[in-house]
Amino acid sequence: MKDINLDIKAYLDADEKKDLLRLLTAGSVDDGKSTLIGRLLFDSKKLYEDQLQALERDSKRVGNAGSGQIDYALLLDGLKAEREEGITIDVAYRYFSTNARKFIIADTPGHEQYTRNMITGGSTANLAIILVDARTGVITQTRRHTFLVSLLGIKHVVLAVNKMDLVDFSRDVFDKISHEYLSLTDQLNIDDVTCIPLSALEGDNVVEKSDRTPWYHGTSLLQYLETVPIDKDRNMHDFRFPVQYVLRPNLDFRGFCGKVASGTIRKGDEIVALPSMKRSHVKSIVTYEGELDCAFCPQSVTITLEDEIDISRGEMIVRPDNMPHIGRRFETMLVWMDEEPMDRNKQFFLKHNTNTTRATIDSILYKVDVNTMERLEGTDFQLNEIGCVHFTTAKTLFFDPYHDNKATGAFILIDPITNNTSAVGMILTPLEHEDAAQEDIPTIDLGKLGIGEEHYDAIEKAVRSLSAQGLEIKIIR
């Protein structure tokens, strides 16, 4: 019994140490996204007995795979409308694991009117599987999905050339499609692209290499997913710690709680608090399990400092030699998610990490036709439209360009009336002449007030509480 307990403990420890790969699938209608993932789960033997029984029963009742065949798409297409129409509408998430890695799969819809669903499903993905039908090759929807993948900053892309059984596993067909797709990804600056020929319905190159593609020398899809390196996808260089909560259980402890958005931090490291620019050193890094010598993204920790610095929610702790951009104006790619069209006169709430402020849309530079990637003129945004926009916020934000740091380069817009998520944004760059833009900010020169320096900290604290409510005031000592 003791040996069994040790084996179970060793298995659980090993399972806990597996890394997690988040991936999305995208493709046109009937390219076989849901079938592919269903086959992946089925052939890797990751289904429970009741799931298999339900799958066989549903395949006979509403399946589209043909008489007597299992319709693997039913494992993911759970909505009644999806099963009736044979399409994917909502984002379906599936979790499974192998001996090498854990996976979360987002099966995203291919229709243009569900662009926001794909953006939602892909917002946390490390890898995207773009499916194409071997009979039709790269089509308009393929270009649209690839553009959205590049917009989301997904670093690894698999082109799954599906239904190879319908073109007799022709190498010429596969090579032609692969060459055309690689030309597209070169334009969009996607570096890591892998092309795999497969048949989702029959299982060729899904879990095991197929004998019917002797000319293909790569791995099967599952083997690739198990081995693709994702450890360098996170930004481990730029330390960013947005403060979520100030923990003060007693007079002897004052810690700043939050999630390490990027980078690493160690005990004794020098830090600077934004926006006050006050410096200190890390005294301790505290977690529920105990103190740590080092913390890294995406750990949630509590940091205590050597000095008493007034820091509150929405502010950020960084390294003095590695600062984010600090400002109120920036250029961003915006994806409109709301059924209600954009109202340029509305002041939205902008949520960026733990910081929430008012924001206004200054100008729309262009909108993007997601099917052709052509830039168009526009004065507002409708549902699922994407474009480049200039923003001004009421409070100063601490941000990085999205392609450098996803954690500090993304935000959401919230409608102040309906509380709906109106849009998501990916920051491209801070706008020039930031200083000129801040000339209108009210300024308090503490040196000219004629009061003692012992009152400066109290005044700064009061001013920051006003800033937290959206009223920006500049302090000069």
mmCIF file with all atom_site columns, C-alpha atoms in Angstrom, residues 185-373:
data_model
loop_
_atom_site.group_PDB
_atom_site.id
_atom_site.type_symbol
_atom_site.label_atom_id
_atom_site.label_alt_id
_atom_site.label_comp_id
_atom_site.label_asym_id
_atom_site.label_entity_id
_atom_site.label_seq_id
_atom_site.pdbx_PDB_ins_code
_atom_site.Cartn_x
_atom_site.Cartn_y
_atom_site.Cartn_z
_atom_site.occupancy
_atom_site.B_iso_or_equiv
_atom_site.pdbx_formal_charge
_atom_site.auth_seq_id
_atom_site.auth_comp_id
_atom_site.auth_asym_id
_atom_site.auth_atom_id
_atom_site.pdbx_PDB_model_num
ATOM 1   C CA . THR A 1 185 ? 2.507   34.915 -43.046 1.00 0.00 ? 185 THR A CA 1
ATOM 2   C CA . ASP A 1 186 ? 5.713   36.602 -44.233 1.00 0.00 ? 186 ASP A CA 1
ATOM 3   C CA . GLN A 1 187 ? 3.658   39.771 -44.890 1.00 0.00 ? 187 GLN A CA 1
ATOM 4   C CA . LEU A 1 188 ? 2.170   39.591 -41.380 1.00 0.00 ? 188 LEU A CA 1
ATOM 5   C CA . ASN A 1 189 ? 5.509   38.940 -39.616 1.00 0.00 ? 189 ASN A CA 1
ATOM 6   C CA . ILE A 1 190 ? 4.526   35.534 -38.230 1.00 0.00 ? 190 ILE A CA 1
ATOM 7   C CA . ASP A 1 191 ? 7.825   33.681 -37.856 1.00 0.00 ? 191 ASP A CA 1
ATOM 8   C CA . ASP A 1 192 ? 6.995   30.195 -36.563 1.00 0.00 ? 192 ASP A CA 1
ATOM 9   C CA . VAL A 1 193 ? 4.702   28.434 -39.068 1.00 0.00 ? 193 VAL A CA 1
ATOM 10  C CA . THR A 1 194 ? 4.382   24.653 -39.433 1.00 0.00 ? 194 THR A CA 1
ATOM 11  C CA . CYS A 1 195 ? 2.361   23.011 -42.218 1.00 0.00 ? 195 CYS A CA 1
ATOM 12  C CA . ILE A 1 196 ? 0.866   19.542 -41.616 1.00 0.00 ? 196 ILE A CA 1
ATOM 13  C CA . PRO A 1 197 ? -1.195  17.433 -44.097 1.00 0.00 ? 197 PRO A CA 1
ATOM 14  C CA . LEU A 1 198 ? -3.977  15.510 -42.375 1.00 0.00 ? 198 LEU A CA 1
ATOM 15  C CA . SER A 1 199 ? -7.411  13.972 -42.507 1.00 0.00 ? 199 SER A CA 1
ATOM 16  C CA . ALA A 1 200 ? -9.353  14.767 -39.346 1.00 0.00 ? 200 ALA A CA 1
ATOM 17  C CA . LEU A 1 201 ? -12.184 12.382 -40.208 1.00 0.00 ? 201 LEU A CA 1
ATOM 18  C CA . GLU A 1 202 ? -9.921  9.381  -40.798 1.00 0.00 ? 202 GLU A CA 1
ATOM 19  C CA . GLY A 1 203 ? -7.183  10.320 -38.318 1.00 0.00 ? 203 GLY A CA 1
ATOM 20  C CA . ASP A 1 204 ? -4.204  10.660 -40.664 1.00 0.00 ? 204 ASP A CA 1
ATOM 21  C CA . ASN A 1 205 ? -1.333  12.623 -39.014 1.00 0.00 ? 205 ASN A CA 1
ATOM 22  C CA . VAL A 1 206 ? -3.567  13.696 -36.134 1.00 0.00 ? 206 VAL A CA 1
ATOM 23  C CA . VAL A 1 207 ? -2.137  11.570 -33.316 1.00 0.00 ? 207 VAL A CA 1
ATOM 24  C CA . GLU A 1 208 ? 0.066   9.142  -35.256 1.00 0.00 ? 208 GLU A CA 1
ATOM 25  C CA . LYS A 1 209 ? 2.061   9.583  -38.480 1.00 0.00 ? 209 LYS A CA 1
ATOM 26  C CA . SER A 1 210 ? 0.155   8.283  -41.486 1.00 0.00 ? 210 SER A CA 1
ATOM 27  C CA . ASP A 1 211 ? 1.480   5.732  -43.993 1.00 0.00 ? 211 ASP A CA 1
ATOM 28  C CA . ARG A 1 212 ? -0.516  7.510  -46.677 1.00 0.00 ? 212 ARG A CA 1
ATOM 29  C CA . THR A 1 213 ? 1.848   10.553 -46.618 1.00 0.00 ? 213 THR A CA 1
ATOM 30  C CA . PRO A 1 214 ? 5.296   8.949  -47.016 1.00 0.00 ? 214 PRO A CA 1
ATOM 31  C CA . TRP A 1 215 ? 6.564   12.209 -48.576 1.00 0.00 ? 215 TRP A CA 1
ATOM 32  C CA . TYR A 1 216 ? 5.800   14.166 -45.379 1.00 0.00 ? 216 TYR A CA 1
ATOM 33  C CA . HIS A 1 217 ? 8.783   14.080 -42.995 1.00 0.00 ? 217 HIS A CA 1
ATOM 34  C CA . GLY A 1 218 ? 7.390   16.178 -40.149 1.00 0.00 ? 218 GLY A CA 1
ATOM 35  C CA . THR A 1 219 ? 5.596   15.074 -36.986 1.00 0.00 ? 219 THR A CA 1
ATOM 36  C CA . SER A 1 220 ? 1.916   14.374 -36.375 1.00 0.00 ? 220 SER A CA 1
ATOM 37  C CA . LEU A 1 221 ? -0.193  17.211 -35.020 1.00 0.00 ? 221 LEU A CA 1
ATOM 38  C CA . LEU A 1 222 ? -0.240  15.895 -31.439 1.00 0.00 ? 222 LEU A CA 1
ATOM 39  C CA . GLN A 1 223 ? 3.511   15.247 -31.448 1.00 0.00 ? 223 GLN A CA 1
ATOM 40  C CA . TYR A 1 224 ? 4.079   18.831 -32.570 1.00 0.00 ? 224 TYR A CA 1
ATOM 41  C CA . LEU A 1 225 ? 1.725   20.218 -29.906 1.00 0.00 ? 225 LEU A CA 1
ATOM 42  C CA . GLU A 1 226 ? 3.573   18.233 -27.237 1.00 0.00 ? 226 GLU A CA 1
ATOM 43  C CA . THR A 1 227 ? 7.005   19.537 -28.245 1.00 0.00 ? 227 THR A CA 1
ATOM 44  C CA . VAL A 1 228 ? 6.553   23.106 -29.547 1.00 0.00 ? 228 VAL A CA 1
ATOM 45  C CA . PRO A 1 229 ? 8.662   25.362 -27.276 1.00 0.00 ? 229 PRO A CA 1
ATOM 46  C CA . ILE A 1 230 ? 6.558   27.981 -25.468 1.00 0.00 ? 230 ILE A CA 1
ATOM 47  C CA . ASP A 1 231 ? 8.829   28.791 -22.511 1.00 0.00 ? 231 ASP A CA 1
ATOM 48  C CA . LYS A 1 232 ? 10.145  31.907 -24.269 1.00 0.00 ? 232 LYS A CA 1
ATOM 49  C CA . ASP A 1 233 ? 6.695   33.254 -25.184 1.00 0.00 ? 233 ASP A CA 1
ATOM 50  C CA . ARG A 1 234 ? 6.338   35.129 -21.905 1.00 0.00 ? 234 ARG A CA 1
ATOM 51  C CA . ASN A 1 235 ? 8.207   38.384 -21.383 1.00 0.00 ? 235 ASN A CA 1
ATOM 52  C CA . MET A 1 236 ? 10.679  37.502 -18.616 1.00 0.00 ? 236 MET A CA 1
ATOM 53  C CA . HIS A 1 237 ? 12.796  40.616 -19.063 1.00 0.00 ? 237 HIS A CA 1
ATOM 54  C CA . ASP A 1 238 ? 10.552  43.624 -18.291 1.00 0.00 ? 238 ASP A CA 1
ATOM 55  C CA . PHE A 1 239 ? 9.416   43.470 -14.664 1.00 0.00 ? 239 PHE A CA 1
ATOM 56  C CA . ARG A 1 240 ? 5.879   44.865 -14.310 1.00 0.00 ? 240 ARG A CA 1
ATOM 57  C CA . PHE A 1 241 ? 3.853   44.502 -11.099 1.00 0.00 ? 241 PHE A CA 1
ATOM 58  C CA . PRO A 1 242 ? 0.438   46.238 -11.193 1.00 0.00 ? 242 PRO A CA 1
ATOM 59  C CA . VAL A 1 243 ? -0.716  46.658 -7.594  1.00 0.00 ? 243 VAL A CA 1
ATOM 60  C CA . GLN A 1 244 ? -4.110  45.059 -7.048  1.00 0.00 ? 244 GLN A CA 1
ATOM 61  C CA . TYR A 1 245 ? -4.536  45.438 -3.293  1.00 0.00 ? 245 TYR A CA 1
ATOM 62  C CA . VAL A 1 246 ? -2.664  46.872 -0.308  1.00 0.00 ? 246 VAL A CA 1
ATOM 63  C CA . LEU A 1 247 ? -2.573  44.300 2.510   1.00 0.00 ? 247 LEU A CA 1
ATOM 64  C CA . ARG A 1 248 ? -2.407  45.753 6.026   1.00 0.00 ? 248 ARG A CA 1
ATOM 65  C CA . PRO A 1 249 ? -3.503  43.061 8.530   1.00 0.00 ? 249 PRO A CA 1
ATOM 66  C CA . ASN A 1 250 ? -1.679  44.789 11.409  1.00 0.00 ? 250 ASN A CA 1
ATOM 67  C CA . LEU A 1 251 ? 0.687   47.654 12.190  1.00 0.00 ? 251 LEU A CA 1
ATOM 68  C CA . ASP A 1 252 ? 3.752   45.508 11.519  1.00 0.00 ? 252 ASP A CA 1
ATOM 69  C CA . PHE A 1 253 ? 2.928   44.392 7.968   1.00 0.00 ? 253 PHE A CA 1
ATOM 70  C CA . ARG A 1 254 ? 2.251   46.382 4.816   1.00 0.00 ? 254 ARG A CA 1
ATOM 71  C CA . GLY A 1 255 ? 2.358   44.445 1.556   1.00 0.00 ? 255 GLY A CA 1
ATOM 72  C CA . PHE A 1 256 ? 1.383   45.093 -2.039  1.00 0.00 ? 256 PHE A CA 1
ATOM 73  C CA . CYS A 1 257 ? -0.606  42.264 -3.599  1.00 0.00 ? 257 CYS A CA 1
ATOM 74  C CA . GLY A 1 258 ? -0.849  41.525 -7.300  1.00 0.00 ? 258 GLY A CA 1
ATOM 75  C CA . LYS A 1 259 ? 0.052   39.297 -10.198 1.00 0.00 ? 259 LYS A CA 1
ATOM 76  C CA . VAL A 1 260 ? 3.502   39.604 -11.773 1.00 0.00 ? 260 VAL A CA 1
ATOM 77  C CA . ALA A 1 261 ? 2.470   40.703 -15.276 1.00 0.00 ? 261 ALA A CA 1
ATOM 78  C CA . SER A 1 262 ? 5.929   40.109 -16.756 1.00 0.00 ? 262 SER A CA 1
ATOM 79  C CA . GLY A 1 263 ? 9.566   39.698 -15.776 1.00 0.00 ? 263 GLY A CA 1
ATOM 80  C CA . THR A 1 264 ? 11.115  38.516 -12.514 1.00 0.00 ? 264 THR A CA 1
ATOM 81  C CA . ILE A 1 265 ? 11.907  40.080 -9.132  1.00 0.00 ? 265 ILE A CA 1
ATOM 82  C CA . ARG A 1 266 ? 14.173  38.980 -6.265  1.00 0.00 ? 266 ARG A CA 1
ATOM 83  C CA . LYS A 1 267 ? 14.550  39.890 -2.615  1.00 0.00 ? 267 LYS A CA 1
ATOM 84  C CA . GLY A 1 268 ? 16.873  42.873 -2.302  1.00 0.00 ? 268 GLY A CA 1
ATOM 85  C CA . ASP A 1 269 ? 16.212  44.196 -5.823  1.00 0.00 ? 269 ASP A CA 1
ATOM 86  C CA . GLU A 1 270 ? 15.801  47.952 -6.211  1.00 0.00 ? 270 GLU A CA 1
ATOM 87  C CA . ILE A 1 271 ? 12.356  49.040 -7.410  1.00 0.00 ? 271 ILE A CA 1
ATOM 88  C CA . VAL A 1 272 ? 10.575  52.266 -8.287  1.00 0.00 ? 272 VAL A CA 1
ATOM 89  C CA . ALA A 1 273 ? 6.883   52.960 -7.688  1.00 0.00 ? 273 ALA A CA 1
ATOM 90  C CA . LEU A 1 274 ? 4.862   54.630 -10.451 1.00 0.00 ? 274 LEU A CA 1
ATOM 91  C CA . PRO A 1 275 ? 3.711   57.353 -10.676 1.00 0.00 ? 275 PRO A CA 1
ATOM 92  C CA . SER A 1 276 ? 5.392   58.731 -7.509  1.00 0.00 ? 276 SER A CA 1
ATOM 93  C CA . MET A 1 277 ? 8.883   57.685 -8.778  1.00 0.00 ? 277 MET A CA 1
ATOM 94  C CA . LYS A 1 278 ? 9.913   56.821 -5.210  1.00 0.00 ? 278 LYS A CA 1
ATOM 95  C CA . ARG A 1 279 ? 12.550  54.112 -4.848  1.00 0.00 ? 279 ARG A CA 1
ATOM 96  C CA . SER A 1 280 ? 13.028  51.297 -2.383  1.00 0.00 ? 280 SER A CA 1
ATOM 97  C CA . HIS A 1 281 ? 14.224  47.678 -2.182  1.00 0.00 ? 281 HIS A CA 1
ATOM 98  C CA . VAL A 1 282 ? 12.233  44.451 -1.960  1.00 0.00 ? 282 VAL A CA 1
ATOM 99  C CA . LYS A 1 283 ? 12.193  43.291 1.642   1.00 0.00 ? 283 LYS A CA 1
ATOM 100 C CA . SER A 1 284 ? 10.235  40.051 1.127   1.00 0.00 ? 284 SER A CA 1
ATOM 101 C CA . ILE A 1 285 ? 8.076   38.175 -1.387  1.00 0.00 ? 285 ILE A CA 1
ATOM 102 C CA . VAL A 1 286 ? 5.191   36.497 0.429   1.00 0.00 ? 286 VAL A CA 1
ATOM 103 C CA . THR A 1 287 ? 2.783   33.785 -0.782  1.00 0.00 ? 287 THR A CA 1
ATOM 104 C CA . TYR A 1 288 ? 0.255   31.523 0.910   1.00 0.00 ? 288 TYR A CA 1
ATOM 105 C CA . GLU A 1 289 ? 2.852   28.718 1.008   1.00 0.00 ? 289 GLU A CA 1
ATOM 106 C CA . GLY A 1 290 ? 5.524   30.964 2.520   1.00 0.00 ? 290 GLY A CA 1
ATOM 107 C CA . GLU A 1 291 ? 8.218   33.416 1.473   1.00 0.00 ? 291 GLU A CA 1
ATOM 108 C CA . LEU A 1 292 ? 10.051  33.210 -1.854  1.00 0.00 ? 292 LEU A CA 1
ATOM 109 C CA . ASP A 1 293 ? 13.487  34.399 -2.910  1.00 0.00 ? 293 ASP A CA 1
ATOM 110 C CA . CYS A 1 294 ? 12.263  35.109 -6.436  1.00 0.00 ? 294 CYS A CA 1
ATOM 111 C CA . ALA A 1 295 ? 8.926   35.681 -8.190  1.00 0.00 ? 295 ALA A CA 1
ATOM 112 C CA . PHE A 1 296 ? 8.145   35.577 -11.898 1.00 0.00 ? 296 PHE A CA 1
ATOM 113 C CA . CYS A 1 297 ? 5.142   35.902 -14.191 1.00 0.00 ? 297 CYS A CA 1
ATOM 114 C CA . PRO A 1 298 ? 2.389   34.824 -13.866 1.00 0.00 ? 298 PRO A CA 1
ATOM 115 C CA . GLN A 1 299 ? 2.702   34.268 -10.103 1.00 0.00 ? 299 GLN A CA 1
ATOM 116 C CA . SER A 1 300 ? 0.424   36.087 -7.665  1.00 0.00 ? 300 SER A CA 1
ATOM 117 C CA . VAL A 1 301 ? 2.451   37.362 -4.704  1.00 0.00 ? 301 VAL A CA 1
ATOM 118 C CA . THR A 1 302 ? 2.619   40.012 -1.992  1.00 0.00 ? 302 THR A CA 1
ATOM 119 C CA . ILE A 1 303 ? 5.690   42.262 -2.033  1.00 0.00 ? 303 ILE A CA 1
ATOM 120 C CA . THR A 1 304 ? 6.906   44.162 1.014   1.00 0.00 ? 304 THR A CA 1
ATOM 121 C CA . LEU A 1 305 ? 9.439   46.999 0.784   1.00 0.00 ? 305 LEU A CA 1
ATOM 122 C CA . GLU A 1 306 ? 12.266  48.250 2.951   1.00 0.00 ? 306 GLU A CA 1
ATOM 123 C CA . ASP A 1 307 ? 10.802  51.780 3.054   1.00 0.00 ? 307 ASP A CA 1
ATOM 124 C CA . GLU A 1 308 ? 7.331   53.151 3.745   1.00 0.00 ? 308 GLU A CA 1
ATOM 125 C CA . ILE A 1 309 ? 6.086   54.202 0.322   1.00 0.00 ? 309 ILE A CA 1
ATOM 126 C CA . ASP A 1 310 ? 2.499   55.206 -0.310  1.00 0.00 ? 310 ASP A CA 1
ATOM 127 C CA . ILE A 1 311 ? 1.311   52.950 -3.138  1.00 0.00 ? 311 ILE A CA 1
ATOM 128 C CA . SER A 1 312 ? -2.312  52.173 -3.956  1.00 0.00 ? 312 SER A CA 1
ATOM 129 C CA . ARG A 1 313 ? -4.345  50.017 -6.338  1.00 0.00 ? 313 ARG A CA 1
ATOM 130 C CA . GLY A 1 314 ? -3.775  50.839 -10.002 1.00 0.00 ? 314 GLY A CA 1
ATOM 131 C CA . GLU A 1 315 ? -0.187  51.945 -9.501  1.00 0.00 ? 315 GLU A CA 1
ATOM 132 C CA . MET A 1 316 ? 2.777   49.872 -10.653 1.00 0.00 ? 316 MET A CA 1
ATOM 133 C CA . ILE A 1 317 ? 6.078   48.610 -9.255  1.00 0.00 ? 317 ILE A CA 1
ATOM 134 C CA . VAL A 1 318 ? 8.920   48.315 -11.799 1.00 0.00 ? 318 VAL A CA 1
ATOM 135 C CA . ARG A 1 319 ? 12.710  48.399 -11.982 1.00 0.00 ? 319 ARG A CA 1
ATOM 136 C CA . PRO A 1 320 ? 14.352  51.842 -12.151 1.00 0.00 ? 320 PRO A CA 1
ATOM 137 C CA . ASP A 1 321 ? 16.484  50.824 -15.161 1.00 0.00 ? 321 ASP A CA 1
ATOM 138 C CA . ASN A 1 322 ? 13.573  49.273 -17.078 1.00 0.00 ? 322 ASN A CA 1
ATOM 139 C CA . MET A 1 323 ? 10.558  51.570 -17.216 1.00 0.00 ? 323 MET A CA 1
ATOM 140 C CA . PRO A 1 324 ? 7.316   51.278 -19.184 1.00 0.00 ? 324 PRO A CA 1
ATOM 141 C CA . HIS A 1 325 ? 5.909   54.176 -21.175 1.00 0.00 ? 325 HIS A CA 1
ATOM 142 C CA . ILE A 1 326 ? 4.167   56.678 -18.903 1.00 0.00 ? 326 ILE A CA 1
ATOM 143 C CA . GLY A 1 327 ? 1.470   58.801 -20.488 1.00 0.00 ? 327 GLY A CA 1
ATOM 144 C CA . ARG A 1 328 ? -2.152  59.474 -21.339 1.00 0.00 ? 328 ARG A CA 1
ATOM 145 C CA . ARG A 1 329 ? -2.108  59.301 -25.149 1.00 0.00 ? 329 ARG A CA 1
ATOM 146 C CA . PHE A 1 330 ? -1.383  56.289 -27.336 1.00 0.00 ? 330 PHE A CA 1
ATOM 147 C CA . GLU A 1 331 ? -2.143  54.637 -30.661 1.00 0.00 ? 331 GLU A CA 1
ATOM 148 C CA . THR A 1 332 ? -3.927  51.297 -30.596 1.00 0.00 ? 332 THR A CA 1
ATOM 149 C CA . MET A 1 333 ? -5.550  48.621 -32.721 1.00 0.00 ? 333 MET A CA 1
ATOM 150 C CA . LEU A 1 334 ? -9.169  48.372 -31.595 1.00 0.00 ? 334 LEU A CA 1
ATOM 151 C CA . VAL A 1 335 ? -11.633 45.486 -32.041 1.00 0.00 ? 335 VAL A CA 1
ATOM 152 C CA . TRP A 1 336 ? -15.245 46.574 -31.533 1.00 0.00 ? 336 TRP A CA 1
ATOM 153 C CA . MET A 1 337 ? -17.157 43.962 -29.494 1.00 0.00 ? 337 MET A CA 1
ATOM 154 C CA . ASP A 1 338 ? -20.467 45.703 -28.763 1.00 0.00 ? 338 ASP A CA 1
ATOM 155 C CA . GLU A 1 339 ? -23.763 45.277 -30.612 1.00 0.00 ? 339 GLU A CA 1
ATOM 156 C CA . GLU A 1 340 ? -24.208 49.022 -30.158 1.00 0.00 ? 340 GLU A CA 1
ATOM 157 C CA . PRO A 1 341 ? -22.158 51.140 -32.624 1.00 0.00 ? 341 PRO A CA 1
ATOM 158 C CA . MET A 1 342 ? -19.378 53.393 -31.384 1.00 0.00 ? 342 MET A CA 1
ATOM 159 C CA . ASP A 1 343 ? -20.439 56.786 -30.023 1.00 0.00 ? 343 ASP A CA 1
ATOM 160 C CA . ARG A 1 344 ? -17.489 59.148 -30.430 1.00 0.00 ? 344 ARG A CA 1
ATOM 161 C CA . ASN A 1 345 ? -18.984 61.596 -27.922 1.00 0.00 ? 345 ASN A CA 1
ATOM 162 C CA . LYS A 1 346 ? -19.090 59.015 -25.146 1.00 0.00 ? 346 LYS A CA 1
ATOM 163 C CA . GLN A 1 347 ? -16.462 58.854 -22.404 1.00 0.00 ? 347 GLN A CA 1
ATOM 164 C CA . PHE A 1 348 ? -15.687 55.180 -21.905 1.00 0.00 ? 348 PHE A CA 1
ATOM 165 C CA . PHE A 1 349 ? -14.155 53.441 -18.929 1.00 0.00 ? 349 PHE A CA 1
ATOM 166 C CA . LEU A 1 350 ? -10.767 52.022 -19.910 1.00 0.00 ? 350 LEU A CA 1
ATOM 167 C CA . LYS A 1 351 ? -9.528  49.086 -17.826 1.00 0.00 ? 351 LYS A CA 1
ATOM 168 C CA . HIS A 1 352 ? -5.793  48.477 -18.105 1.00 0.00 ? 352 HIS A CA 1
ATOM 169 C CA . ASN A 1 353 ? -4.461  45.848 -15.692 1.00 0.00 ? 353 ASN A CA 1
ATOM 170 C CA . THR A 1 354 ? -5.614  47.024 -12.221 1.00 0.00 ? 354 THR A CA 1
ATOM 171 C CA . ASN A 1 355 ? -6.072  50.608 -13.397 1.00 0.00 ? 355 ASN A CA 1
ATOM 172 C CA . THR A 1 356 ? -9.458  52.002 -14.467 1.00 0.00 ? 356 THR A CA 1
ATOM 173 C CA . THR A 1 357 ? -9.866  55.480 -15.920 1.00 0.00 ? 357 THR A CA 1
ATOM 174 C CA . ARG A 1 358 ? -12.027 57.524 -18.262 1.00 0.00 ? 358 ARG A CA 1
ATOM 175 C CA . ALA A 1 359 ? -10.951 57.567 -21.909 1.00 0.00 ? 359 ALA A CA 1
ATOM 176 C CA . THR A 1 360 ? -11.976 59.398 -25.054 1.00 0.00 ? 360 THR A CA 1
ATOM 177 C CA . ILE A 1 361 ? -11.421 58.475 -28.697 1.00 0.00 ? 361 ILE A CA 1
ATOM 178 C CA . ASP A 1 362 ? -9.497  61.328 -30.322 1.00 0.00 ? 362 ASP A CA 1
ATOM 179 C CA . SER A 1 363 ? -9.430  60.093 -33.892 1.00 0.00 ? 363 SER A CA 1
ATOM 180 C CA . ILE A 1 364 ? -9.869  57.044 -36.106 1.00 0.00 ? 364 ILE A CA 1
ATOM 181 C CA . LEU A 1 365 ? -6.862  56.695 -38.417 1.00 0.00 ? 365 LEU A CA 1
ATOM 182 C CA . TYR A 1 366 ? -8.277  53.843 -40.483 1.00 0.00 ? 366 TYR A CA 1
ATOM 183 C CA . LYS A 1 367 ? -10.376 50.696 -40.369 1.00 0.00 ? 367 LYS A CA 1
ATOM 184 C CA . VAL A 1 368 ? -9.182  47.327 -41.670 1.00 0.00 ? 368 VAL A CA 1
ATOM 185 C CA . ASP A 1 369 ? -11.131 45.152 -44.084 1.00 0.00 ? 369 ASP A CA 1
ATOM 186 C CA . VAL A 1 370 ? -10.400 41.843 -42.346 1.00 0.00 ? 370 VAL A CA 1
ATOM 187 C CA . ASN A 1 371 ? -10.946 39.890 -45.570 1.00 0.00 ? 371 ASN A CA 1
ATOM 188 C CA . THR A 1 372 ? -8.493  41.826 -47.757 1.00 0.00 ? 372 THR A CA 1
ATOM 189 C CA . MET A 1 373 ? -6.415  43.615 -45.059 1.00 0.00 ? 373 MET A CA 1
#
